[in-house]
Short mmCIF file of C-alpha atoms and ligand atoms in Angstrom, two decimals:
data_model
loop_
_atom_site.label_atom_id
_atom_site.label_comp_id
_atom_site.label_asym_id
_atom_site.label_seq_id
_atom_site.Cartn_x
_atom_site.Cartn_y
_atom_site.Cartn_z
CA UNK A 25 -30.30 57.19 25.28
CA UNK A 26 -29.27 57.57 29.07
CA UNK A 27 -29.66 55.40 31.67
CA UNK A 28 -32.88 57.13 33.09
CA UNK A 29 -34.80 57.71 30.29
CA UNK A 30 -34.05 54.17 29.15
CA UNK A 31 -35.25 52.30 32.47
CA UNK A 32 -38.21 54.53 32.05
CA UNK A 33 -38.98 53.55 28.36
CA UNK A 34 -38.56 49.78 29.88
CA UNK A 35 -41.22 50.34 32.81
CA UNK A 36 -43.68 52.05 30.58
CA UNK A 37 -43.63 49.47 28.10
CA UNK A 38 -43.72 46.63 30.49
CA UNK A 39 -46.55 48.75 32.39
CA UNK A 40 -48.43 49.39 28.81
CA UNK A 41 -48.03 45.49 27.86
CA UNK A 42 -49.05 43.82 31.65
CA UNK A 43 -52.13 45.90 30.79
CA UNK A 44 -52.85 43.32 27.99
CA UNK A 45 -52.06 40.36 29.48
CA UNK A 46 -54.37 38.48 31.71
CA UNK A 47 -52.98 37.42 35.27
CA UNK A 48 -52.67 34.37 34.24
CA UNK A 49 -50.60 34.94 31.55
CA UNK A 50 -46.63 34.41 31.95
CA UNK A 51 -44.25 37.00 30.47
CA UNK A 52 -40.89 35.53 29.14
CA UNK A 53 -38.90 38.85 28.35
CA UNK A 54 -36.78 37.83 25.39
CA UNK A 55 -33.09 39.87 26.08
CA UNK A 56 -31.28 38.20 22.69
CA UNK A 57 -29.06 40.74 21.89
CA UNK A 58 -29.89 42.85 25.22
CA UNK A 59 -26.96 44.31 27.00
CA UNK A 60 -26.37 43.18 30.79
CA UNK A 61 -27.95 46.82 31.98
CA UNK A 62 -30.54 46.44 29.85
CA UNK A 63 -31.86 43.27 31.53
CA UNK A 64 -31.31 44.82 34.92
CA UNK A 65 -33.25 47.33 34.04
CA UNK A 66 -35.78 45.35 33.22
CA UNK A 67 -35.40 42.90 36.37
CA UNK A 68 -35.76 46.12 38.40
CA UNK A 69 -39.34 47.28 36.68
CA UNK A 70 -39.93 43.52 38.20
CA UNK A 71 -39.68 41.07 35.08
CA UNK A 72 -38.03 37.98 36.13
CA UNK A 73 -38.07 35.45 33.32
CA UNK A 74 -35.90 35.99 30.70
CA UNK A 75 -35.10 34.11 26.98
CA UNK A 76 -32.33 33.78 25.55
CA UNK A 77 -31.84 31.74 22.21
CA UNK A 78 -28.11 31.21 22.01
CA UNK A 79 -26.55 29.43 24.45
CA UNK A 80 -23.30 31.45 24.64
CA UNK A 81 -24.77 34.74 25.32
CA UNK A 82 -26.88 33.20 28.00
CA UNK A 83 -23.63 31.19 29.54
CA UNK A 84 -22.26 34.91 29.00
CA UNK A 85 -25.05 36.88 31.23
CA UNK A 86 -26.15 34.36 33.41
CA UNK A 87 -23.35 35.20 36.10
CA UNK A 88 -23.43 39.14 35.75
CA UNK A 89 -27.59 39.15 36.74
CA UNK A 90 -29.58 38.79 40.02
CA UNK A 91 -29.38 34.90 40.70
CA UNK A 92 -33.27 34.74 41.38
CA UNK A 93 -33.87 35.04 37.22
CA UNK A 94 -35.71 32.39 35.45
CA UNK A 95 -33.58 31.94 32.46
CA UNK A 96 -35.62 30.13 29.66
CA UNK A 97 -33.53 28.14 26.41
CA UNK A 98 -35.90 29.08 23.50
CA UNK A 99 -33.63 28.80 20.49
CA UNK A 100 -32.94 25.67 18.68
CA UNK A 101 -30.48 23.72 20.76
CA UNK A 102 -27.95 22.02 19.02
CA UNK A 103 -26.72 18.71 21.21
CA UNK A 104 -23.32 19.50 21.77
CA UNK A 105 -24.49 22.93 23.73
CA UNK A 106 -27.17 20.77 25.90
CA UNK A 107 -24.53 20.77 28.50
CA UNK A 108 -23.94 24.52 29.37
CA UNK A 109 -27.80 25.05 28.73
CA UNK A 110 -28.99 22.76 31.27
CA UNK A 111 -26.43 24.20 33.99
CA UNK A 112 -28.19 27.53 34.07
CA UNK A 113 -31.77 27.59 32.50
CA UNK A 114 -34.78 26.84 34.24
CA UNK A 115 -36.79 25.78 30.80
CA UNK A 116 -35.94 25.06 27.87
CA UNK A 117 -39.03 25.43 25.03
CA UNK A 118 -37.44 24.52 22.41
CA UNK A 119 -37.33 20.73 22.39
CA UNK A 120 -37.72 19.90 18.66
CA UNK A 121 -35.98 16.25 18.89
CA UNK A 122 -36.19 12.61 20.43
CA UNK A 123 -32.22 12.86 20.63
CA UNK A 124 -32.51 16.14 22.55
CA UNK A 125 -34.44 15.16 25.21
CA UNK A 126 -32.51 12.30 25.82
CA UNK A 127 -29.65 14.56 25.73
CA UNK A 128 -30.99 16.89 27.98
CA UNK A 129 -31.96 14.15 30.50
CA UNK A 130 -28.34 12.77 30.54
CA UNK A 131 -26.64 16.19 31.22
CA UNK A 132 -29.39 17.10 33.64
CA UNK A 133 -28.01 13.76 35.23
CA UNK A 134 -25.16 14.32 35.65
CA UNK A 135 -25.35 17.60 37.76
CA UNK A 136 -28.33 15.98 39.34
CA UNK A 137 -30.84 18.44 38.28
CA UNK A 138 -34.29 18.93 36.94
CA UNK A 139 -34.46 20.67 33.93
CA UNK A 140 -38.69 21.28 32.88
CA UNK A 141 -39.01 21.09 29.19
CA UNK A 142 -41.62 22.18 25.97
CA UNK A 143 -42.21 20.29 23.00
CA UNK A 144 -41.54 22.24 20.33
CA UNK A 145 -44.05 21.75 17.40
CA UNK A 146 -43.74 22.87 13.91
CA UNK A 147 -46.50 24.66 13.34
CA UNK A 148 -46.02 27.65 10.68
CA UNK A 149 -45.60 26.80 6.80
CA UNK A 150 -42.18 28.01 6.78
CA UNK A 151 -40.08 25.09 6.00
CA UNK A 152 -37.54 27.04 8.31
CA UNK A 153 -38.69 26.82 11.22
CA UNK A 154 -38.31 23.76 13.77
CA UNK A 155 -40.24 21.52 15.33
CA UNK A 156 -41.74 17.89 16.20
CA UNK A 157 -44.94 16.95 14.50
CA UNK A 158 -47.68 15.13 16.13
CA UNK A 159 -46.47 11.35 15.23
CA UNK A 160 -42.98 12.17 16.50
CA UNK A 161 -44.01 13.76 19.51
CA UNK A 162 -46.03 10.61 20.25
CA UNK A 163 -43.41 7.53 19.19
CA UNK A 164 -41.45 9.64 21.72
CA UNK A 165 -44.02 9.78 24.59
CA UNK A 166 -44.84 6.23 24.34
CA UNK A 167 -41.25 4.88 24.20
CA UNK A 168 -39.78 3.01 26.90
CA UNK A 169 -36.10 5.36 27.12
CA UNK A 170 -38.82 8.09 28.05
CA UNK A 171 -40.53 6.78 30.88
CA UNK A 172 -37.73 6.22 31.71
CA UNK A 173 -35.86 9.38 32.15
CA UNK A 174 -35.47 11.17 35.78
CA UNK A 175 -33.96 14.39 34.68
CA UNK A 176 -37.09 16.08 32.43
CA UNK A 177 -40.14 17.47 33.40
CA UNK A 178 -42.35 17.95 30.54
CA UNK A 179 -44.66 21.30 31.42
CA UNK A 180 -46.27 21.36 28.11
CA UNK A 181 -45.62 22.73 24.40
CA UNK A 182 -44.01 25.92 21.99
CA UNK A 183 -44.85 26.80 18.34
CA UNK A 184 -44.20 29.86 16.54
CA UNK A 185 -46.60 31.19 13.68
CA UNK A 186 -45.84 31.91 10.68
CA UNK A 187 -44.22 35.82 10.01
CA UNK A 188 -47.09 37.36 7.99
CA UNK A 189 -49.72 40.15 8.24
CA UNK A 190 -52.69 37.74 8.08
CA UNK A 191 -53.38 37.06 10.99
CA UNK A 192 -56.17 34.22 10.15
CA UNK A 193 -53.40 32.15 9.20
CA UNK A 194 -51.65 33.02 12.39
CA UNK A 195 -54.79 32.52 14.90
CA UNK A 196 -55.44 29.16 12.78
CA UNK A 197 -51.57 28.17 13.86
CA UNK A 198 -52.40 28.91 17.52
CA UNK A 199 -55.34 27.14 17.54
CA UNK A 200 -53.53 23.87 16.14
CA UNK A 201 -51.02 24.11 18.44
CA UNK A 202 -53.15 24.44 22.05
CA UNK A 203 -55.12 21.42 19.97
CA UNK A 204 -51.82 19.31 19.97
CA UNK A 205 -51.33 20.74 23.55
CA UNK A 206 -55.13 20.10 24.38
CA UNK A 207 -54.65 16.28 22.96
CA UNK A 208 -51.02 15.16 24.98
CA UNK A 209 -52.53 16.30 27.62
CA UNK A 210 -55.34 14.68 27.77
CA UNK A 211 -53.44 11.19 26.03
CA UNK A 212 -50.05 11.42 28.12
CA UNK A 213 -50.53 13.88 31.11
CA UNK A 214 -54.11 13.61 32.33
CA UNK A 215 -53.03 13.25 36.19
CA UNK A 216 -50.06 15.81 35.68
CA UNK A 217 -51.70 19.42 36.58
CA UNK A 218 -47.49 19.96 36.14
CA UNK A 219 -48.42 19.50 31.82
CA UNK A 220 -49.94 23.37 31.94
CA UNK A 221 -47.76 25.32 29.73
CA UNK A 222 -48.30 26.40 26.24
CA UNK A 223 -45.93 28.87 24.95
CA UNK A 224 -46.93 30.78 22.25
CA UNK A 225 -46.74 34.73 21.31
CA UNK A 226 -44.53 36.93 20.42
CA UNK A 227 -44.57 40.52 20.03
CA UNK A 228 -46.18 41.09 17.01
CA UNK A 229 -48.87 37.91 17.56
CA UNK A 230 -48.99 37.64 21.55
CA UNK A 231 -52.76 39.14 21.45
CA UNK A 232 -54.12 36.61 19.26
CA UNK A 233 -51.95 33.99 21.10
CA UNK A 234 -53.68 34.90 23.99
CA UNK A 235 -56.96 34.87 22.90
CA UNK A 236 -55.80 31.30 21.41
CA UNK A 237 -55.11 30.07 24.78
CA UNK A 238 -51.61 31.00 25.58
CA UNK A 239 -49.79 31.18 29.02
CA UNK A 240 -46.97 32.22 28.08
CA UNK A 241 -45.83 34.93 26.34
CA UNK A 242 -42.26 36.04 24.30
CA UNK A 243 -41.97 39.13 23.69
CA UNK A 244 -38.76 40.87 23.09
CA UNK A 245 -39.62 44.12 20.67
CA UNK A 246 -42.41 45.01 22.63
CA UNK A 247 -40.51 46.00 25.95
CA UNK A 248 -36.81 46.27 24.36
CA UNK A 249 -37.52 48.20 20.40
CA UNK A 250 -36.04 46.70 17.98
CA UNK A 251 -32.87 44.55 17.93
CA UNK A 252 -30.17 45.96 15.89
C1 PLP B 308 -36.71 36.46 19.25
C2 PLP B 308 -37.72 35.46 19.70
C3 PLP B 308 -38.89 35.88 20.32
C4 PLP B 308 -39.25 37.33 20.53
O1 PLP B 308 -39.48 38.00 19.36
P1 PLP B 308 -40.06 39.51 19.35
O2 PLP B 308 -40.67 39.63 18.05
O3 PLP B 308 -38.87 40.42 19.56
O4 PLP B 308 -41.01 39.61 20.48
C5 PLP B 308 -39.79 34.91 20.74
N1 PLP B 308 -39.53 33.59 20.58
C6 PLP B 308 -38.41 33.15 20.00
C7 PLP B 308 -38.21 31.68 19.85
C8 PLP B 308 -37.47 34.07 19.53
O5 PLP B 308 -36.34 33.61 18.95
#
């Protein structure tokens, strides 16, 4: 496809899926696999929040793309990689582990910057997929090493659904999940209005997400077609 027909795909299907989403409603356009001029082309139709779920392709584009991106971590983040991630993204919603965190919090130290942060909760019945579950999630919030960390703002929680056509199962997922979101906040963050994200949607559940509660979307298919 050429250049102009492509950036016009990309604004029509951004223009076709803000339609759908309520103003309140955050789009995180998920660019895995997306060439550099892809993205732009998307940054110019006037996305700016982008996911990326491994960390060297986003260490990789980060530098080549207009510096005023949001880039958002949402793959699972193995320690070792906290480094580079925390250097360049602006959230990271894919904190499935105590050890994380803390990880995240010492390498966000040490370049003396804020990095804001989802809990990432198992919620499908694939054994698969990641996540914390509710008692981990609150050993965590209650323990001393995180009250004490500077370097984290927690802005609320992630889950993905299960990959299936019945979407009962998936709405019943969603509604867990903004009930675990709906119960930290309440428990942990009642005076933080800062604890007001819950991430959930993706391109082939992001309408029931919504009507679930979510405010913030990822949808890559949707805007991009399909990822080779
Ligand atoms: C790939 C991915 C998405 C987007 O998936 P689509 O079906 O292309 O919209 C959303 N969230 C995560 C964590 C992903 O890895």
């Amino acid at each position: 496809m050429d250049k102009v027909a492509e950036a016009w795909m990309i604004e029509e299907k951004l223009q076709n899926l803000l339609q759908t989403i309520p103003a309140g409603v955050k789009v995180v356009a998920v660019s895995k696999t997306q060439p550099v001029q892809v993205i732009r082309t998307a940054y110019d139709a006037g996305l700016r929040i982008f996911g990326e779920n491994k960390v060297r392709e986003l260490v990789a584009k980060h530098p080549l793309l207009p510096q005023d991106i949001e880039w958002h971590y949402i793959g699972h983040l193995q320690r070792n990689k906290v480094k580079q991630v925390v250097s360049v993204a602006a959230m990271i919603h894919s904190i499935d582990s105590f050890r994380l965190l803390k990880e995240v919090d010492k390498e966000a130290g040490k370049i003396n910057r804020t990095v804001r942060c989802l809990l990432q909760f198992h919620i499908a019945t694939e054994e698969t997929k990641f996540g914390l579950d509710w008692e981990e999630a609150v050993n965590m919030l209650t323990s001393r090493e995180y009250r004490e960390m500077e370097f984290i703002n927690l802005c609320g929680v992630m889950g993905m659904a299960t990959f299936t056509d019945d979407q009962a199962l998936v709405r019943k997922e969603f509604r867990h999940l903004r009930t675990l979101y709906q119960r930290l906040k309440s428990d942990f963050f009642p005076d933080d209005p800062g604890f007001s994200e819950l991430s959930m949607g993706m391109s082939g559940d992001y309408r029931i997400a919504i009507e679930e509660g979510s405010t913030m979307v990822r949808v890559g298919t949707m805007l991009f077609g399909e990822r080779e």
